[in-house]
Short mmCIF file of C-alpha atoms in Angstrom, two decimals:
data_model
loop_
_atom_site.label_atom_id
_atom_site.label_comp_id
_atom_site.label_asym_id
_atom_site.label_seq_id
_atom_site.Cartn_x
_atom_site.Cartn_y
_atom_site.Cartn_z
CA MET A 1 -25.00 21.70 21.44
CA LYS A 2 -27.13 24.56 21.81
CA PRO A 3 -30.11 23.57 23.79
CA THR A 4 -33.45 23.94 21.87
CA VAL A 5 -35.18 27.25 22.58
CA ASN A 6 -39.06 26.32 23.12
CA ALA A 7 -42.32 28.42 23.24
CA LYS A 8 -42.32 28.19 27.24
CA ASP A 9 -38.80 29.76 27.05
CA VAL A 10 -40.19 32.77 24.90
CA ALA A 11 -43.43 33.12 27.09
CA LYS A 12 -41.26 33.48 30.49
CA LEU A 13 -38.93 35.70 28.74
CA ALA A 14 -41.75 38.05 27.63
CA GLY A 15 -44.04 37.66 30.70
CA VAL A 16 -46.78 36.32 28.65
CA SER A 17 -48.60 33.02 28.88
CA GLN A 18 -47.37 30.10 26.49
CA SER A 19 -50.69 30.00 24.66
CA SER A 20 -50.25 33.96 23.83
CA VAL A 21 -47.00 32.69 22.31
CA SER A 22 -48.95 30.11 20.32
CA ARG A 23 -51.25 32.82 18.80
CA VAL A 24 -48.67 35.18 18.17
CA PHE A 25 -47.09 32.70 15.66
CA PHE A 26 -51.00 31.34 14.24
CA ASP A 27 -52.04 33.02 11.33
CA GLY A 28 -55.62 34.46 12.07
CA ALA A 29 -55.38 34.13 15.86
CA LYS A 30 -56.55 37.05 17.84
CA VAL A 31 -53.76 38.72 20.05
CA THR A 32 -53.02 42.29 20.99
CA GLU A 33 -50.14 44.31 19.41
CA LYS A 34 -48.43 44.89 22.87
CA THR A 35 -48.42 41.04 23.25
CA ARG A 36 -47.12 40.56 19.78
CA GLN A 37 -44.25 42.93 20.19
CA LYS A 38 -43.21 41.36 23.27
CA VAL A 39 -43.48 38.31 21.97
CA LEU A 40 -41.63 38.39 19.01
CA ALA A 41 -38.71 40.45 20.81
CA ALA A 42 -38.17 37.80 23.12
CA ALA A 43 -38.28 35.14 20.08
CA GLN A 44 -35.43 36.78 18.39
CA GLU A 45 -33.41 37.46 21.50
CA LEU A 46 -33.59 33.77 22.07
CA GLY A 47 -33.48 32.67 18.31
CA TYR A 48 -36.61 31.04 18.46
CA ARG A 49 -38.66 29.40 15.55
CA PRO A 50 -41.78 27.98 15.58
CA ASN A 51 -42.08 24.11 14.97
CA GLU A 52 -43.88 24.25 11.55
CA TYR A 53 -44.49 19.78 11.64
CA ALA A 54 -45.57 20.22 15.14
CA ARG A 55 -48.26 22.79 14.44
CA SER A 56 -49.37 21.15 11.37
CA LEU A 57 -50.57 18.51 13.71
CA ILE A 58 -52.61 20.79 15.64
CA THR A 59 -54.25 22.81 12.40
CA ASN A 60 -54.02 19.52 9.92
CA SER A 61 -52.37 22.18 7.55
CA THR A 62 -48.89 22.71 6.53
CA LYS A 63 -47.05 25.00 4.00
CA ILE A 64 -45.64 21.89 2.21
CA ILE A 65 -46.05 20.43 -1.57
CA GLY A 66 -45.79 17.33 -2.16
CA LEU A 67 -43.55 16.52 -5.40
CA VAL A 68 -43.74 13.09 -6.60
CA MET A 69 -41.34 12.20 -9.38
CA LYS A 70 -39.73 8.80 -10.76
CA GLY A 71 -37.27 9.94 -13.87
CA ILE A 72 -34.52 11.84 -12.10
CA GLN A 73 -32.13 10.35 -14.60
CA ASN A 74 -34.29 12.66 -17.08
CA PRO A 75 -32.56 16.03 -17.20
CA PHE A 76 -35.82 17.79 -17.59
CA TYR A 77 -37.32 16.53 -14.68
CA PRO A 78 -34.66 18.24 -12.31
CA GLN A 79 -35.41 21.42 -14.41
CA VAL A 80 -39.00 20.89 -13.24
CA LEU A 81 -38.00 20.46 -9.58
CA LYS A 82 -35.86 23.31 -9.52
CA GLN A 83 -38.70 25.42 -10.97
CA PHE A 84 -41.21 24.48 -8.49
CA THR A 85 -38.90 24.69 -5.65
CA THR A 86 -38.16 28.53 -6.44
CA SER A 87 -41.83 29.50 -7.33
CA PHE A 88 -43.25 28.18 -4.38
CA LYS A 89 -40.20 29.41 -1.90
CA LYS A 90 -42.04 33.00 -3.36
CA HIS A 91 -45.40 32.21 -1.94
CA GLY A 92 -43.90 30.75 1.33
CA TYR A 93 -44.14 27.04 0.84
CA SER A 94 -41.47 24.44 0.80
CA VAL A 95 -41.62 21.10 -1.42
CA LEU A 96 -41.25 17.86 0.36
CA PHE A 97 -39.54 15.48 -2.94
CA VAL A 98 -40.93 12.24 -3.20
CA HIS A 99 -38.85 9.75 -5.67
CA THR A 100 -40.78 6.54 -6.53
CA ASN A 101 -39.06 3.81 -8.17
CA ASN A 102 -42.14 2.65 -9.80
CA ASP A 103 -44.28 3.94 -12.60
CA GLU A 104 -47.31 4.00 -10.31
CA ILE A 105 -46.97 5.39 -7.09
CA GLN A 106 -46.95 3.26 -4.50
CA ASN A 107 -48.52 3.09 -0.94
CA GLU A 108 -45.59 3.78 1.02
CA ASP A 109 -45.19 7.19 -1.32
CA ILE A 110 -48.56 7.95 -0.31
CA GLU A 111 -48.28 7.61 3.40
CA THR A 112 -45.34 10.04 2.98
CA LEU A 113 -47.32 12.67 1.84
CA LEU A 114 -50.11 11.92 4.24
CA ASN A 115 -48.17 11.79 7.20
CA TYR A 116 -46.61 15.36 6.30
CA ASN A 117 -50.19 16.89 6.03
CA VAL A 118 -49.20 18.31 2.63
CA ALA A 119 -51.06 21.50 1.48
CA GLY A 120 -51.08 20.12 -2.31
CA VAL A 121 -49.78 17.55 -4.35
CA ILE A 122 -48.02 17.25 -7.64
CA ILE A 123 -47.52 14.12 -9.60
CA THR A 124 -44.74 14.70 -12.28
CA ASP A 125 -43.54 11.35 -14.40
CA ALA A 126 -45.30 8.63 -12.73
CA THR A 127 -49.18 7.66 -12.55
CA MET A 128 -51.63 7.22 -9.94
CA SER A 129 -54.70 4.81 -9.85
CA LEU A 130 -58.07 6.49 -9.66
CA ASN A 131 -58.96 5.18 -6.10
CA VAL A 132 -56.02 6.94 -4.62
CA ALA A 133 -56.15 10.04 -6.73
CA GLU A 134 -60.00 10.06 -5.24
CA ALA A 135 -58.65 9.56 -2.08
CA PHE A 136 -57.02 12.88 -2.05
CA LYS A 137 -60.14 14.62 -3.37
CA LYS A 138 -62.04 13.43 -0.82
CA ASN A 139 -59.63 14.77 2.01
CA GLN A 140 -59.78 18.38 0.05
CA ILE A 141 -56.28 18.00 -1.01
CA PRO A 142 -55.34 19.55 -4.45
CA LEU A 143 -53.68 17.40 -6.85
CA VAL A 144 -52.34 18.41 -10.30
CA PHE A 145 -50.78 16.09 -12.95
CA PHE A 146 -47.95 17.91 -14.41
CA ASN A 147 -46.61 16.98 -17.85
CA ARG A 148 -49.33 13.66 -17.65
CA LYS A 149 -52.75 13.54 -17.86
CA LEU A 150 -55.47 10.83 -16.83
CA THR A 151 -58.14 9.03 -18.91
CA THR A 152 -60.68 10.94 -16.64
CA SER A 153 -61.64 14.70 -16.72
CA ASN A 154 -61.87 14.58 -13.02
CA PHE A 155 -58.53 15.88 -12.13
CA TYR A 156 -56.27 18.93 -12.79
CA SER A 157 -53.13 18.34 -15.35
CA VAL A 158 -51.10 20.67 -16.92
CA CYS A 159 -49.08 19.36 -20.19
CA CYS A 160 -47.71 20.95 -22.88
CA ASN A 161 -49.69 20.80 -26.26
CA ASN A 162 -48.34 17.39 -27.09
CA LEU A 163 -50.56 16.87 -30.32
CA SER A 164 -50.13 20.22 -31.83
CA ALA A 165 -46.22 20.01 -31.13
CA SER A 166 -45.78 16.53 -32.80
CA ARG A 167 -48.04 17.81 -36.01
CA LYS A 168 -45.83 20.42 -36.46
CA ILE A 169 -42.61 18.43 -36.18
CA ALA A 170 -44.08 15.95 -38.86
CA GLU A 171 -44.57 19.01 -41.01
CA PHE A 172 -41.22 20.08 -40.79
CA LEU A 173 -39.98 17.05 -41.58
CA ALA A 174 -42.58 16.11 -44.28
CA ALA A 175 -41.52 19.54 -46.32
CA ARG A 176 -37.87 18.13 -46.62
CA ASP A 177 -38.05 14.58 -47.40
CA ASP A 178 -40.86 11.96 -47.80
CA GLY A 179 -38.76 8.84 -46.93
CA LEU A 180 -39.19 6.57 -44.06
CA MET A 181 -39.77 8.44 -40.89
CA VAL A 182 -39.12 6.54 -37.22
CA TYR A 183 -40.76 7.56 -34.45
CA ILE A 184 -39.25 6.41 -30.60
CA SER A 185 -41.50 6.13 -28.25
CA GLY A 186 -41.32 6.77 -24.15
CA ASN A 187 -43.01 4.26 -22.07
CA GLU A 188 -46.18 3.88 -23.86
CA ASP A 189 -48.73 4.05 -20.81
CA THR A 190 -48.08 7.60 -20.72
CA SER A 191 -50.08 10.17 -22.24
CA THR A 192 -47.02 12.51 -23.08
CA SER A 193 -45.62 9.48 -25.50
CA ARG A 194 -48.83 8.31 -26.88
CA GLU A 195 -50.11 11.98 -28.12
CA ARG A 196 -46.76 12.65 -29.39
CA GLU A 197 -46.75 9.58 -31.83
CA HIS A 198 -50.59 10.30 -32.56
CA GLY A 199 -49.83 13.96 -33.79
CA PHE A 200 -46.88 12.71 -35.80
CA ALA A 201 -48.62 10.10 -37.11
CA GLU A 202 -51.51 11.90 -38.24
CA VAL A 203 -49.56 14.09 -40.53
CA LEU A 204 -47.20 11.30 -41.96
CA GLU A 205 -50.70 8.98 -43.01
CA ARG A 206 -52.03 12.08 -44.23
CA ARG A 207 -49.38 12.81 -46.44
CA GLY A 208 -48.76 9.22 -47.20
CA ILE A 209 -45.05 9.12 -46.07
CA PRO A 210 -43.86 5.56 -44.40
CA TYR A 211 -43.27 5.40 -40.76
CA GLN A 212 -42.18 2.97 -38.39
CA LYS A 213 -42.46 3.12 -34.73
CA TYR A 214 -40.24 1.55 -31.78
CA THR A 215 -40.96 1.55 -28.24
CA SER A 216 -38.31 2.73 -25.62
CA ASP A 217 -38.18 3.79 -22.13
CA PHE A 218 -37.70 7.93 -21.82
CA THR A 219 -33.62 6.90 -20.99
CA TYR A 220 -30.21 7.82 -23.09
CA GLU A 221 -29.61 4.21 -22.93
CA GLY A 222 -33.11 3.01 -24.33
CA GLY A 223 -32.20 5.94 -27.24
CA TYR A 224 -29.02 4.44 -28.13
CA LYS A 225 -30.42 0.73 -27.92
CA THR A 226 -33.12 1.55 -30.07
CA ALA A 227 -30.66 3.63 -32.33
CA GLN A 228 -28.23 0.52 -32.68
CA GLN A 229 -31.56 -1.92 -33.48
CA ILE A 230 -32.91 0.34 -36.35
CA LEU A 231 -29.51 0.10 -38.03
CA SER A 232 -28.95 -3.14 -37.60
CA GLU A 233 -32.52 -3.77 -39.55
CA GLY A 234 -31.41 -2.06 -42.62
CA ASP A 235 -30.28 1.50 -43.83
CA ALA A 236 -30.61 4.67 -41.59
CA PRO A 237 -34.41 6.10 -41.79
CA THR A 238 -34.73 9.95 -43.30
CA ALA A 239 -35.54 11.17 -39.77
CA ILE A 240 -35.96 9.92 -36.08
CA PHE A 241 -38.00 11.90 -34.04
CA ALA A 242 -37.23 10.51 -29.92
CA ALA A 243 -40.06 11.22 -27.46
CA ASN A 244 -37.81 13.17 -25.42
CA ASP A 245 -34.35 14.70 -25.74
CA ILE A 246 -32.58 12.18 -23.80
CA MET A 247 -33.38 9.66 -25.71
CA ALA A 248 -32.32 11.76 -29.05
CA LEU A 249 -29.21 12.40 -27.31
CA GLY A 250 -28.62 8.53 -27.28
CA VAL A 251 -29.72 8.04 -30.84
CA LEU A 252 -27.10 10.77 -31.95
CA ASP A 253 -24.44 8.78 -30.08
CA ALA A 254 -25.42 5.51 -31.43
CA LEU A 255 -25.68 7.17 -35.01
CA ARG A 256 -22.09 8.66 -34.79
CA LYS A 257 -20.46 5.71 -33.48
CA GLN A 258 -22.03 3.67 -36.71
CA GLY A 259 -20.25 6.48 -39.14
CA VAL A 260 -24.14 7.74 -39.77
CA ASN A 261 -23.81 11.50 -40.80
CA VAL A 262 -26.37 13.67 -39.38
CA PRO A 263 -28.07 15.49 -40.55
CA GLU A 264 -27.19 14.39 -43.84
CA GLN A 265 -28.15 11.07 -43.98
CA THR A 266 -30.67 11.21 -41.14
CA LYS A 267 -32.17 13.98 -39.17
CA VAL A 268 -32.77 13.61 -35.71
CA ILE A 269 -35.45 15.68 -33.25
CA GLY A 270 -36.36 15.44 -29.59
CA PHE A 271 -38.67 16.93 -27.20
CA ASP A 272 -38.35 19.06 -24.20
CA ASN A 273 -35.30 21.24 -24.95
CA ILE A 274 -33.17 20.29 -21.93
CA ASP A 275 -30.04 22.04 -21.33
CA MET A 276 -28.05 19.44 -22.90
CA ALA A 277 -29.75 19.76 -26.11
CA SER A 278 -27.72 22.86 -26.97
CA TRP A 279 -24.27 21.73 -26.13
CA PRO A 280 -22.18 22.10 -29.14
CA ALA A 281 -21.72 18.33 -28.69
CA TYR A 282 -25.58 17.65 -29.77
CA GLU A 283 -26.95 20.98 -31.06
CA LEU A 284 -30.05 19.14 -31.22
CA THR A 285 -33.52 20.19 -32.89
CA THR A 286 -36.32 19.73 -30.43
CA TRP A 287 -39.60 21.19 -28.95
CA GLU A 288 -39.19 23.50 -26.34
CA GLN A 289 -41.87 22.41 -23.09
CA PRO A 290 -43.01 26.00 -21.59
CA ILE A 291 -41.42 24.96 -17.93
CA GLU A 292 -42.08 28.57 -16.34
CA LYS A 293 -45.76 28.76 -17.89
CA MET A 294 -46.11 25.32 -16.86
CA VAL A 295 -45.00 25.94 -13.37
CA ASP A 296 -47.35 28.98 -13.34
CA GLU A 297 -50.25 27.52 -14.01
CA THR A 298 -49.75 24.46 -11.61
CA VAL A 299 -48.59 26.85 -8.78
CA ASN A 300 -51.42 29.30 -9.47
CA TYR A 301 -53.97 26.64 -9.35
CA LEU A 302 -52.56 24.48 -5.97
CA LEU A 303 -52.62 28.06 -4.29
CA GLY A 304 -56.24 28.84 -4.91
CA GLU A 305 -57.16 25.45 -4.01
CA ILE A 306 -55.41 25.84 -0.72
CA ASP A 307 -57.25 28.95 -0.01
CA GLU A 308 -60.35 27.71 -0.87
CA TYR A 309 -60.89 24.35 -2.05
CA THR A 310 -63.44 23.91 -4.86
CA GLY A 311 -61.92 20.26 -6.82
CA PHE A 312 -62.23 22.41 -10.00
CA ALA A 313 -60.78 20.26 -12.77
CA GLN A 314 -59.72 21.05 -16.05
CA ALA A 315 -57.07 19.52 -18.75
CA VAL A 316 -54.58 22.72 -19.52
CA GLU A 317 -52.59 22.80 -22.46
CA VAL A 318 -49.81 25.39 -22.97
CA ASP A 319 -47.89 25.76 -26.58
CA GLY A 320 -44.16 25.47 -26.85
CA THR A 321 -41.88 26.53 -29.26
CA PHE A 322 -39.98 24.37 -32.03
CA VAL A 323 -36.19 24.99 -31.74
CA GLU A 324 -34.24 24.33 -35.09
CA ARG A 325 -30.43 23.52 -34.64
CA SER A 326 -27.99 21.46 -36.58
CA THR A 327 -29.41 17.99 -36.33
CA THR A 328 -31.79 18.76 -38.87
#
């Protein structure tokens, strides 16, 4: 096994002090150009890399962004993780992925983030108590809720414009039929599910079109079982709007297994435009979340706050795009 090279080894080869080596690899530290070149040459020859984690314990900061995610079974979020990792890498940052098994972030998840001295935090499909969120603010660690909103306006959030999107989905369906419509929600304590339901119901109520709500959990299995329940209670509805694509795919498979023709008997619409939505087996009509724009908004905010913390809070909403395919 190759022995680990440390700063002392570099200092010895370069003929400088160990503190000089530390200054060369510390942003903003003063060091002469002659010393810098000697240290860099010695480091290259020895294959030395500074220990970022050890340095973070001294500076109390890292080039690490914590990203907390629960729904890894939902293909939307691995796409989000990939986008964030790629974007932060361009800026010299790494992403620390923290998977939580609960709807609300647990103490051990918080400890992981704090122990790594993360420079910023992104919360995706999990919730966080206000006390914990305030603790991050108190420590001047910028925090963004991605594809989520809190009931308070004290924190920065980035979401698709869910209300506008669900209104347009309802208008699209209402223009084609006035029969019973169904909305399948995800977890009801999430802002995304609530807003998608609100916009959808608002339009249908105004037009006098009957609709029914079923509660699920943002999973394929949840969509499949909910569709089975709907069919067990009577005839297939005119249309089904599922709060995300992976549930909509479960709905499609359940309908087809029961011999319900889509879109002739029932139209189906999802939300997200995950890669699977365009597969020939599904060709799902959906609302595309503008992931790239949402990620850019989040990254730009975090980098600005890391550079100079202000605690600025805003609920940013980005418009998406309706994608019509064969299920409507």
